[in-house]
PDB file of C-alpha atoms and ligand atoms in Angstrom:
ATOM      1  CA  UNK A  29     108.440 136.694 234.637  1.00 77.00           C
ATOM      2  CA  UNK A  30     107.211 136.319 231.070  1.00 85.00           C
ATOM      3  CA  UNK A  31     109.850 137.639 228.635  1.00 93.00           C
ATOM      4  CA  UNK A  32     108.657 138.774 225.224  1.00 97.00           C
ATOM      5  CA  UNK A  33     111.798 139.998 223.536  1.00 98.00           C
ATOM      6  CA  UNK A  34     112.184 141.483 220.082  1.00 98.00           C
ATOM      7  CA  UNK A  35     115.704 141.536 218.670  1.00 98.00           C
ATOM      8  CA  UNK A  36     115.687 144.359 216.185  1.00 98.00           C
ATOM      9  CA  UNK A  37     118.457 144.890 213.647  1.00 98.00           C
ATOM     10  CA  UNK A  38     119.598 144.998 210.063  1.00 98.00           C
ATOM     11  CA  UNK A  39     120.148 141.811 208.051  1.00 98.00           C
ATOM     12  CA  UNK A  40     123.256 140.091 209.380  1.00 97.00           C
ATOM     13  CA  UNK A  41     123.315 142.067 212.640  1.00 98.00           C
ATOM     14  CA  UNK A  42     123.422 138.769 214.542  1.00 97.00           C
ATOM     15  CA  UNK A  43     119.753 138.548 215.531  1.00 97.00           C
ATOM     16  CA  UNK A  44     119.580 134.804 214.846  1.00 95.00           C
ATOM     17  CA  UNK A  45     122.893 134.081 216.572  1.00 94.00           C
ATOM     18  CA  UNK A  46     121.898 135.968 219.719  1.00 97.00           C
ATOM     19  CA  UNK A  47     118.295 134.719 219.673  1.00 96.00           C
ATOM     20  CA  UNK A  48     119.532 131.112 219.787  1.00 93.00           C
ATOM     21  CA  UNK A  49     121.767 131.861 222.776  1.00 95.00           C
ATOM     22  CA  UNK A  50     118.970 133.705 224.598  1.00 97.00           C
ATOM     23  CA  UNK A  51     116.510 130.934 223.823  1.00 96.00           C
ATOM     24  CA  UNK A  52     118.816 128.353 225.441  1.00 94.00           C
ATOM     25  CA  UNK A  53     119.511 130.605 228.413  1.00 96.00           C
ATOM     26  CA  UNK A  54     115.913 131.625 229.133  1.00 96.00           C
ATOM     27  CA  UNK A  55     114.221 128.401 228.020  1.00 96.00           C
ATOM     28  CA  UNK A  56     111.768 130.172 225.745  1.00 97.00           C
ATOM     29  CA  UNK A  57     111.433 129.675 221.986  1.00 97.00           C
ATOM     30  CA  UNK A  58     112.957 131.752 219.215  1.00 97.00           C
ATOM     31  CA  UNK A  59     110.399 132.834 216.652  1.00 98.00           C
ATOM     32  CA  UNK A  60     112.182 133.666 213.396  1.00 97.00           C
ATOM     33  CA  UNK A  61     109.916 134.495 210.464  1.00 98.00           C
ATOM     34  CA  UNK A  62     112.904 134.036 208.123  1.00 97.00           C
ATOM     35  CA  UNK A  63     113.477 130.477 209.433  1.00 95.00           C
ATOM     36  CA  UNK A  64     109.739 129.735 209.143  1.00 97.00           C
ATOM     37  CA  UNK A  65     109.647 130.946 205.547  1.00 97.00           C
ATOM     38  CA  UNK A  66     112.766 128.979 204.630  1.00 95.00           C
ATOM     39  CA  UNK A  67     111.208 125.857 206.195  1.00 94.00           C
ATOM     40  CA  UNK A  68     108.078 126.421 204.081  1.00 96.00           C
ATOM     41  CA  UNK A  69     110.266 126.635 200.991  1.00 95.00           C
ATOM     42  CA  UNK A  70     112.099 123.451 201.896  1.00 92.00           C
ATOM     43  CA  UNK A  71     108.778 121.613 202.315  1.00 95.00           C
ATOM     44  CA  UNK A  72     107.740 122.921 198.898  1.00 96.00           C
ATOM     45  CA  UNK A  73     104.447 124.199 200.309  1.00 96.00           C
ATOM     46  CA  UNK A  74     102.252 126.617 198.379  1.00 96.00           C
ATOM     47  CA  UNK A  75     103.336 129.384 200.778  1.00 96.00           C
ATOM     48  CA  UNK A  76     107.014 128.490 200.290  1.00 96.00           C
ATOM     49  CA  UNK A  77     106.707 128.659 196.507  1.00 96.00           C
ATOM     50  CA  UNK A  78     104.846 131.957 196.699  1.00 95.00           C
ATOM     51  CA  UNK A  79     107.565 133.724 198.742  1.00 97.00           C
ATOM     52  CA  UNK A  80     110.709 132.168 197.210  1.00 97.00           C
ATOM     53  CA  UNK A  81     111.332 134.738 194.474  1.00 97.00           C
ATOM     54  CA  UNK A  82     110.773 137.694 196.814  1.00 97.00           C
ATOM     55  CA  UNK A  83     113.178 136.302 199.401  1.00 98.00           C
ATOM     56  CA  UNK A  84     115.885 135.536 196.865  1.00 97.00           C
ATOM     57  CA  UNK A  85     115.545 139.070 195.503  1.00 97.00           C
ATOM     58  CA  UNK A  86     116.065 140.472 199.016  1.00 97.00           C
ATOM     59  CA  UNK A  87     112.571 141.922 199.284  1.00 98.00           C
ATOM     60  CA  UNK A  88     110.122 141.623 202.158  1.00 98.00           C
ATOM     61  CA  UNK A  89     107.233 139.201 201.738  1.00 98.00           C
ATOM     62  CA  UNK A  90     103.708 140.653 202.137  1.00 98.00           C
ATOM     63  CA  UNK A  91     102.718 141.759 205.636  1.00 98.00           C
ATOM     64  CA  UNK A  92      99.607 139.548 205.766  1.00 98.00           C
ATOM     65  CA  UNK A  93     101.715 136.420 205.119  1.00 97.00           C
ATOM     66  CA  UNK A  94     104.049 136.921 208.073  1.00 98.00           C
ATOM     67  CA  UNK A  95     101.358 138.313 210.364  1.00 98.00           C
ATOM     68  CA  UNK A  96      99.329 135.113 209.911  1.00 97.00           C
ATOM     69  CA  UNK A  97     102.421 132.934 210.512  1.00 97.00           C
ATOM     70  CA  UNK A  98     103.215 134.758 213.739  1.00 98.00           C
ATOM     71  CA  UNK A  99      99.625 134.716 214.952  1.00 98.00           C
ATOM     72  CA  UNK A 100      99.480 130.934 214.572  1.00 97.00           C
ATOM     73  CA  UNK A 101     102.861 130.402 216.201  1.00 98.00           C
ATOM     74  CA  UNK A 102     102.127 132.639 219.199  1.00 97.00           C
ATOM     75  CA  UNK A 103      98.953 130.644 219.881  1.00 96.00           C
ATOM     76  CA  UNK A 104     100.938 127.430 220.471  1.00 97.00           C
ATOM     77  CA  UNK A 105     101.120 126.184 224.075  1.00 96.00           C
ATOM     78  CA  UNK A 106     104.927 126.155 224.043  1.00 96.00           C
ATOM     79  CA  UNK A 107     104.962 129.911 223.271  1.00 96.00           C
ATOM     80  CA  UNK A 108     102.911 130.984 226.303  1.00 95.00           C
ATOM     81  CA  UNK A 109     105.828 131.429 228.737  1.00 95.00           C
ATOM     82  CA  UNK A 110     107.474 134.031 226.486  1.00 97.00           C
ATOM     83  CA  UNK A 111     109.124 134.332 223.097  1.00 98.00           C
ATOM     84  CA  UNK A 112     112.158 135.779 221.356  1.00 98.00           C
ATOM     85  CA  UNK A 113     111.106 137.465 218.137  1.00 98.00           C
ATOM     86  CA  UNK A 114     113.795 137.512 215.447  1.00 98.00           C
ATOM     87  CA  UNK A 115     113.007 139.268 212.159  1.00 97.00           C
ATOM     88  CA  UNK A 116     109.435 140.224 213.029  1.00 98.00           C
ATOM     89  CA  UNK A 117     108.012 142.875 213.004  1.00 98.00           C
ATOM     90  CA  UNK A 118     109.686 144.534 210.036  1.00 98.00           C
ATOM     91  CA  UNK A 119     107.117 147.149 209.017  1.00 98.00           C
ATOM     92  CA  UNK A 120     104.858 149.516 210.943  1.00 98.00           C
ATOM     93  CA  UNK A 121     101.861 147.444 209.839  1.00 98.00           C
ATOM     94  CA  UNK A 122     103.446 144.296 211.333  1.00 98.00           C
ATOM     95  CA  UNK A 123     104.260 146.140 214.580  1.00 98.00           C
ATOM     96  CA  UNK A 124     100.653 147.316 214.884  1.00 98.00           C
ATOM     97  CA  UNK A 125      99.374 143.789 214.237  1.00 98.00           C
ATOM     98  CA  UNK A 126     101.721 142.466 216.936  1.00 98.00           C
ATOM     99  CA  UNK A 127     100.455 145.069 219.414  1.00 97.00           C
ATOM    100  CA  UNK A 128      96.909 143.871 218.722  1.00 97.00           C
ATOM    101  CA  UNK A 129      97.918 140.212 219.238  1.00 97.00           C
ATOM    102  CA  UNK A 130      99.622 141.061 222.529  1.00 96.00           C
ATOM    103  CA  UNK A 131      96.702 143.151 223.769  1.00 95.00           C
ATOM    104  CA  UNK A 132      94.143 140.461 222.950  1.00 94.00           C
ATOM    105  CA  UNK A 133      96.099 137.702 224.722  1.00 92.00           C
ATOM    106  CA  UNK A 134      97.338 139.683 227.740  1.00 91.00           C
ATOM    107  CA  UNK A 135     101.034 139.099 227.122  1.00 95.00           C
ATOM    108  CA  UNK A 136     103.694 141.007 229.056  1.00 93.00           C
ATOM    109  CA  UNK A 137     104.932 144.060 227.103  1.00 93.00           C
ATOM    110  CA  UNK A 138     107.539 143.635 224.398  1.00 96.00           C
ATOM    111  CA  UNK A 139     111.169 144.376 225.324  1.00 97.00           C
ATOM    112  CA  UNK A 140     112.863 145.698 222.189  1.00 98.00           C
ATOM    113  CA  UNK A 141     116.635 145.529 221.827  1.00 98.00           C
ATOM    114  CA  UNK A 142     118.306 146.984 218.781  1.00 98.00           C
ATOM    115  CA  UNK A 143     121.528 145.200 217.794  1.00 98.00           C
ATOM    116  CA  UNK A 144     123.613 147.827 216.047  1.00 98.00           C
ATOM    117  CA  UNK A 145     126.178 146.924 213.379  1.00 98.00           C
ATOM    118  CA  UNK A 146     127.579 149.111 210.539  1.00 98.00           C
ATOM    119  CA  UNK A 147     126.594 148.064 206.998  1.00 98.00           C
ATOM    120  CA  UNK A 148     130.209 147.334 205.920  1.00 97.00           C
ATOM    121  CA  UNK A 149     130.592 144.792 208.736  1.00 97.00           C
ATOM    122  CA  UNK A 150     127.225 143.310 207.734  1.00 97.00           C
ATOM    123  CA  UNK A 151     128.398 142.837 204.122  1.00 97.00           C
ATOM    124  CA  UNK A 152     131.521 141.067 205.406  1.00 96.00           C
ATOM    125  CA  UNK A 153     129.506 138.805 207.741  1.00 96.00           C
ATOM    126  CA  UNK A 154     126.908 137.785 205.174  1.00 96.00           C
ATOM    127  CA  UNK A 155     129.572 136.990 202.569  1.00 94.00           C
ATOM    128  CA  UNK A 156     131.030 134.413 204.974  1.00 94.00           C
ATOM    129  CA  UNK A 157     127.843 133.032 206.506  1.00 93.00           C
ATOM    130  CA  UNK A 158     127.088 129.306 206.375  1.00 90.00           C
ATOM    131  CA  UNK A 159     123.766 127.878 207.467  1.00 89.00           C
ATOM    132  CA  UNK A 160     122.198 124.510 208.262  1.00 86.00           C
ATOM    133  CA  UNK A 161     118.715 124.151 206.788  1.00 83.00           C
ATOM    134  CA  UNK A 162     117.824 121.330 209.216  1.00 81.00           C
ATOM    135  CA  UNK A 163     118.545 122.938 212.582  1.00 82.00           C
ATOM    136  CA  UNK A 164     118.887 126.607 211.494  1.00 81.00           C
ATOM    137  CA  UNK A 165     122.385 126.712 213.034  1.00 82.00           C
ATOM    138  CA  UNK A 166     124.276 129.770 211.769  1.00 87.00           C
ATOM    139  CA  UNK A 167     128.027 129.926 211.339  1.00 89.00           C
ATOM    140  CA  UNK A 168     130.681 132.089 209.767  1.00 91.00           C
ATOM    141  CA  UNK A 169     133.695 130.756 207.917  1.00 89.00           C
ATOM    142  CA  UNK A 170     136.198 132.690 210.014  1.00 90.00           C
ATOM    143  CA  UNK A 171     134.338 134.394 212.895  1.00 89.00           C
ATOM    144  CA  UNK A 172     132.018 131.626 214.050  1.00 87.00           C
ATOM    145  CA  UNK A 173     133.115 128.322 212.528  1.00 83.00           C
ATOM    146  CA  UNK A 174     131.579 124.958 213.405  1.00 76.00           C
ATOM    147  CA  UNK A 175     133.499 123.122 216.134  1.00 69.00           C
ATOM    148  CA  UNK A 176     136.821 121.637 215.005  1.00 59.00           C
ATOM    149  CA  UNK A 177     136.355 118.088 213.772  1.00 53.00           C
ATOM    150  CA  UNK A 178     132.855 118.807 212.575  1.00 54.00           C
ATOM    151  CA  UNK A 179     133.793 120.752 209.460  1.00 50.00           C
ATOM    152  CA  UNK A 180     132.172 120.688 206.935  1.00 55.00           C
ATOM    153  CA  UNK A 181     129.171 119.230 208.726  1.00 59.00           C
ATOM    154  CA  UNK A 182     126.896 121.176 211.012  1.00 67.00           C
ATOM    155  CA  UNK A 183     127.766 121.480 214.669  1.00 63.00           C
ATOM    156  CA  UNK A 184     124.371 120.321 215.795  1.00 64.00           C
ATOM    157  CA  UNK A 185     122.989 117.818 213.343  1.00 61.00           C
ATOM    158  CA  UNK A 186     125.925 116.877 211.078  1.00 68.00           C
ATOM    159  CA  UNK A 187     124.206 118.066 207.947  1.00 69.00           C
ATOM    160  CA  UNK A 188     126.046 119.939 205.224  1.00 78.00           C
ATOM    161  CA  UNK A 189     126.305 123.674 205.587  1.00 86.00           C
ATOM    162  CA  UNK A 190     124.876 125.869 202.846  1.00 89.00           C
ATOM    163  CA  UNK A 191     125.157 129.425 201.587  1.00 93.00           C
ATOM    164  CA  UNK A 192     121.761 131.119 201.903  1.00 94.00           C
ATOM    165  CA  UNK A 193     120.203 131.988 198.555  1.00 93.00           C
ATOM    166  CA  UNK A 194     119.801 135.622 199.661  1.00 96.00           C
ATOM    167  CA  UNK A 195     123.460 136.017 200.650  1.00 96.00           C
ATOM    168  CA  UNK A 196     124.513 136.974 197.101  1.00 94.00           C
ATOM    169  CA  UNK A 197     125.939 140.541 196.863  1.00 94.00           C
ATOM    170  CA  UNK A 198     122.957 141.947 194.847  1.00 96.00           C
ATOM    171  CA  UNK A 199     120.423 140.433 197.246  1.00 96.00           C
ATOM    172  CA  UNK A 200     122.386 141.693 200.281  1.00 97.00           C
ATOM    173  CA  UNK A 201     122.198 145.260 198.929  1.00 97.00           C
ATOM    174  CA  UNK A 202     118.444 144.901 198.349  1.00 98.00           C
ATOM    175  CA  UNK A 203     117.956 143.599 201.888  1.00 98.00           C
ATOM    176  CA  UNK A 204     119.917 146.548 203.333  1.00 98.00           C
ATOM    177  CA  UNK A 205     117.734 148.880 201.259  1.00 98.00           C
ATOM    178  CA  UNK A 206     114.528 147.198 202.454  1.00 98.00           C
ATOM    179  CA  UNK A 207     115.797 147.499 206.025  1.00 98.00           C
ATOM    180  CA  UNK A 208     116.555 151.236 205.688  1.00 98.00           C
ATOM    181  CA  UNK A 209     113.256 152.054 204.013  1.00 98.00           C
ATOM    182  CA  UNK A 210     110.743 149.739 205.670  1.00 98.00           C
ATOM    183  CA  UNK A 211     112.213 148.478 208.960  1.00 98.00           C
ATOM    184  CA  UNK A 212     114.422 151.245 210.393  1.00 98.00           C
ATOM    185  CA  UNK A 213     111.351 153.506 210.970  1.00 97.00           C
ATOM    186  CA  UNK A 214     110.307 151.003 213.662  1.00 98.00           C
ATOM    187  CA  UNK A 215     113.025 152.442 215.902  1.00 97.00           C
ATOM    188  CA  UNK A 216     110.972 155.611 216.299  1.00 98.00           C
ATOM    189  CA  UNK A 217     107.808 153.547 216.742  1.00 98.00           C
ATOM    190  CA  UNK A 218     109.322 151.735 219.733  1.00 98.00           C
ATOM    191  CA  UNK A 219     111.280 154.724 221.031  1.00 97.00           C
ATOM    192  CA  UNK A 220     108.034 156.687 221.306  1.00 97.00           C
ATOM    193  CA  UNK A 221     106.568 153.823 223.357  1.00 96.00           C
ATOM    194  CA  UNK A 222     109.594 153.857 225.686  1.00 95.00           C
ATOM    195  CA  UNK A 223     110.527 150.197 225.122  1.00 96.00           C
ATOM    196  CA  UNK A 224     113.613 150.540 222.888  1.00 97.00           C
ATOM    197  CA  UNK A 225     117.109 149.735 224.142  1.00 97.00           C
ATOM    198  CA  UNK A 226     120.279 149.212 222.151  1.00 97.00           C
ATOM    199  CA  UNK A 227     123.461 147.161 222.302  1.00 98.00           C
ATOM    200  CA  UNK A 228     126.535 147.430 220.149  1.00 98.00           C
ATOM    201  CA  UNK A 229     126.491 144.375 217.873  1.00 98.00           C
ATOM    202  CA  UNK A 230     130.187 144.328 216.988  1.00 98.00           C
ATOM    203  CA  UNK A 231     132.843 142.355 218.850  1.00 96.00           C
ATOM    204  CA  UNK A 232     132.857 138.790 220.183  1.00 96.00           C
ATOM    205  CA  UNK A 233     129.491 136.977 220.157  1.00 95.00           C
ATOM    206  CA  UNK A 234     129.687 136.161 223.892  1.00 96.00           C
ATOM    207  CA  UNK A 235     130.336 139.810 224.813  1.00 98.00           C
ATOM    208  CA  UNK A 236     127.286 140.919 222.852  1.00 98.00           C
ATOM    209  CA  UNK A 237     125.296 138.174 224.556  1.00 98.00           C
ATOM    210  CA  UNK A 238     126.405 139.479 227.971  1.00 98.00           C
ATOM    211  CA  UNK A 239     125.388 143.030 226.996  1.00 98.00           C
ATOM    212  CA  UNK A 240     121.967 141.762 225.893  1.00 97.00           C
ATOM    213  CA  UNK A 241     121.412 139.971 229.184  1.00 97.00           C
ATOM    214  CA  UNK A 242     122.465 143.084 231.117  1.00 96.00           C
ATOM    215  CA  UNK A 243     119.955 145.090 229.079  1.00 94.00           C
ATOM    216  CA  UNK A 244     117.169 142.649 229.914  1.00 92.00           C
ATOM    217  CA  UNK A 245     117.844 142.670 233.632  1.00 87.00           C
ATOM    218  CA  UNK A 246     118.300 146.480 233.883  1.00 79.00           C
TER     219      UNK A 246
HETATM  220  P1  LIG B 310     115.706 136.768 207.818  1.00 52.52           P
HETATM  221  O1  LIG B 310     115.994 135.335 207.819  1.00 52.52           O
HETATM  222  O2  LIG B 310     115.074 137.386 209.001  1.00 52.52           O
HETATM  223  O3  LIG B 310     117.021 137.507 207.417  1.00 52.52           O
HETATM  224  P2  LIG B 310     117.641 138.929 207.823  1.00 52.52           P
HETATM  225  O4  LIG B 310     116.815 139.866 208.593  1.00 52.52           O
HETATM  226  O5  LIG B 310     118.156 139.454 206.536  1.00 52.52           O
HETATM  227  O6  LIG B 310     118.676 138.609 208.860  1.00 52.52           O
HETATM  228  P3  LIG B 310     119.735 137.481 208.772  1.00 52.52           P
HETATM  229  O7  LIG B 310     119.108 136.189 209.171  1.00 52.52           O
HETATM  230  O8  LIG B 310     120.421 137.564 207.445  1.00 52.52           O
HETATM  231  O9  LIG B 310     120.777 137.985 209.842  1.00 52.52           O
HETATM  232  P4  LIG B 310     120.815 137.847 211.419  1.00 52.52           P
HETATM  233  O10 LIG B 310     120.646 139.201 212.017  1.00 52.52           O
HETATM  234  O11 LIG B 310     119.935 136.763 211.897  1.00 52.52           O
HETATM  235  O12 LIG B 310     122.335 137.469 211.609  1.00 52.52           O
HETATM  236  P5  LIG B 310     123.026 136.042 211.902  1.00 52.52           P
HETATM  237  O13 LIG B 310     122.876 135.730 213.335  1.00 52.52           O
HETATM  238  O14 LIG B 310     122.647 135.050 210.885  1.00 52.52           O
HETATM  239  O15 LIG B 310     114.762 137.106 206.580  1.00 52.52           O
HETATM  240  C1  LIG B 310     115.062 136.588 205.297  1.00 52.52           C
HETATM  241  C2  LIG B 310     113.989 137.027 204.316  1.00 52.52           C
HETATM  242  O16 LIG B 310     112.717 136.491 204.715  1.00 52.52           O
HETATM  243  C3  LIG B 310     113.742 138.542 204.215  1.00 52.52           C
HETATM  244  O17 LIG B 310     114.642 139.167 203.335  1.00 52.52           O
HETATM  245  C4  LIG B 310     112.302 138.567 203.703  1.00 52.52           C
HETATM  246  O18 LIG B 310     112.222 138.242 202.347  1.00 52.52           O
HETATM  247  C5  LIG B 310     111.665 137.429 204.483  1.00 52.52           C
HETATM  248  N1  LIG B 310     111.128 137.847 205.793  1.00 52.52           N
HETATM  249  C6  LIG B 310     111.496 137.373 207.019  1.00 52.52           C
HETATM  250  N2  LIG B 310     110.802 137.984 207.993  1.00 52.52           N
HETATM  251  C7  LIG B 310     109.990 138.869 207.371  1.00 52.52           C
HETATM  252  C8  LIG B 310     109.043 139.815 207.846  1.00 52.52           C
HETATM  253  N3  LIG B 310     108.805 139.967 209.168  1.00 52.52           N
HETATM  254  N4  LIG B 310     108.387 140.562 206.931  1.00 52.52           N
HETATM  255  C9  LIG B 310     108.588 140.405 205.613  1.00 52.52           C
HETATM  256  N5  LIG B 310     109.486 139.542 205.099  1.00 52.52           N
HETATM  257  C10 LIG B 310     110.186 138.774 205.971  1.00 52.52           C
HETATM  258  O19 LIG B 310     124.561 136.484 211.675  1.00 52.52           O
HETATM  259  C11 LIG B 310     125.037 136.791 210.373  1.00 52.52           C
HETATM  260  C12 LIG B 310     126.457 136.238 210.191  1.00 52.52           C
HETATM  261  O20 LIG B 310     127.335 136.924 211.066  1.00 52.52           O
HETATM  262  C13 LIG B 310     126.609 134.757 210.525  1.00 52.52           C
HETATM  263  O21 LIG B 310     127.564 134.203 209.661  1.00 52.52           O
HETATM  264  C14 LIG B 310     127.111 134.754 211.984  1.00 52.52           C
HETATM  265  O22 LIG B 310     127.851 133.578 212.303  1.00 52.52           O
HETATM  266  C15 LIG B 310     127.979 135.997 211.977  1.00 52.52           C
HETATM  267  N6  LIG B 310     128.036 136.681 213.263  1.00 52.52           N
HETATM  268  C16 LIG B 310     127.038 136.813 214.185  1.00 52.52           C
HETATM  269  N7  LIG B 310     127.474 137.548 215.231  1.00 52.52           N
HETATM  270  C17 LIG B 310     128.752 137.906 214.946  1.00 52.52           C
HETATM  271  C18 LIG B 310     129.744 138.669 215.624  1.00 52.52           C
HETATM  272  N8  LIG B 310     129.496 139.236 216.807  1.00 52.52           N
HETATM  273  N9  LIG B 310     130.947 138.842 215.030  1.00 52.52           N
HETATM  274  C19 LIG B 310     131.208 138.272 213.831  1.00 52.52           C
HETATM  275  N10 LIG B 310     130.335 137.526 213.135  1.00 52.52           N
HETATM  276  C20 LIG B 310     129.103 137.350 213.694  1.00 52.52           C
HETATM  277 MG1  LIG B 311     118.595 135.434 210.981  1.00 52.52          MG
END
């Protein structure tokens, strides 16, 4: 069965953490527009330079930019058996564009799972997040540290862990605002289409992962 899964949630809800686990379990790729944009910035590409200031300010980048990125990525041969979308779509316009892409390529319908976490817990998580810009591994100083013996290097590739440039308190507040105003309305969009499910995103990572898998097989 082709799985096309969209992990929906606020910044810091754990979308990336759970998408990586699901990707390993199901053997299908994670498609994170945030990771793709950060990679473009690291390469110093024209696109990366164009979106840097918006990202650091906690604002969404223009719809047409991410829609084009996703369209190209979904066309790749290694994305034909299914995909785990993380951080896309984030506006109604993006959701409509995704529907068009799916319809024109005959993909199995999207399974949308909302990962629900209160904003105060999100602020706490993002303040302690550490990230590896080479492998996109995501950690937390207390709740999800790299394996003992590997600190301060990354679990996966032994590169130094960084604080994301949009994990400053002012940028976190802007991201939460952008989520409430531009992304949260997507819940109704998917609820009306009968494809929205939800899991509680608080508690141990492995328990949330189990709840997600139960949701997918229900
Ligand atoms: P993006 O990279 O998508 O960031 P985000 O949505 O703000 O989400 P995060 O990556 O911050 O959080 P997450 O839900 O992945 O949580 P994580 O697993 O890391 O986007 C960044 C920017 O790019 C946007 O602001 C925008 O500018 C641009 N952009 C991207 N996509 C776009 C789009 N479609 N349209 C327009 N612009 C776009 O977990 C967070 C922390 O919590 C980690 O430290 C983790 O270890 C920890 N943690 C995870 N689970 C748990 C748990 N159960 N208990 C305790 N700690 C946990
Ligand atoms: Mg993420």
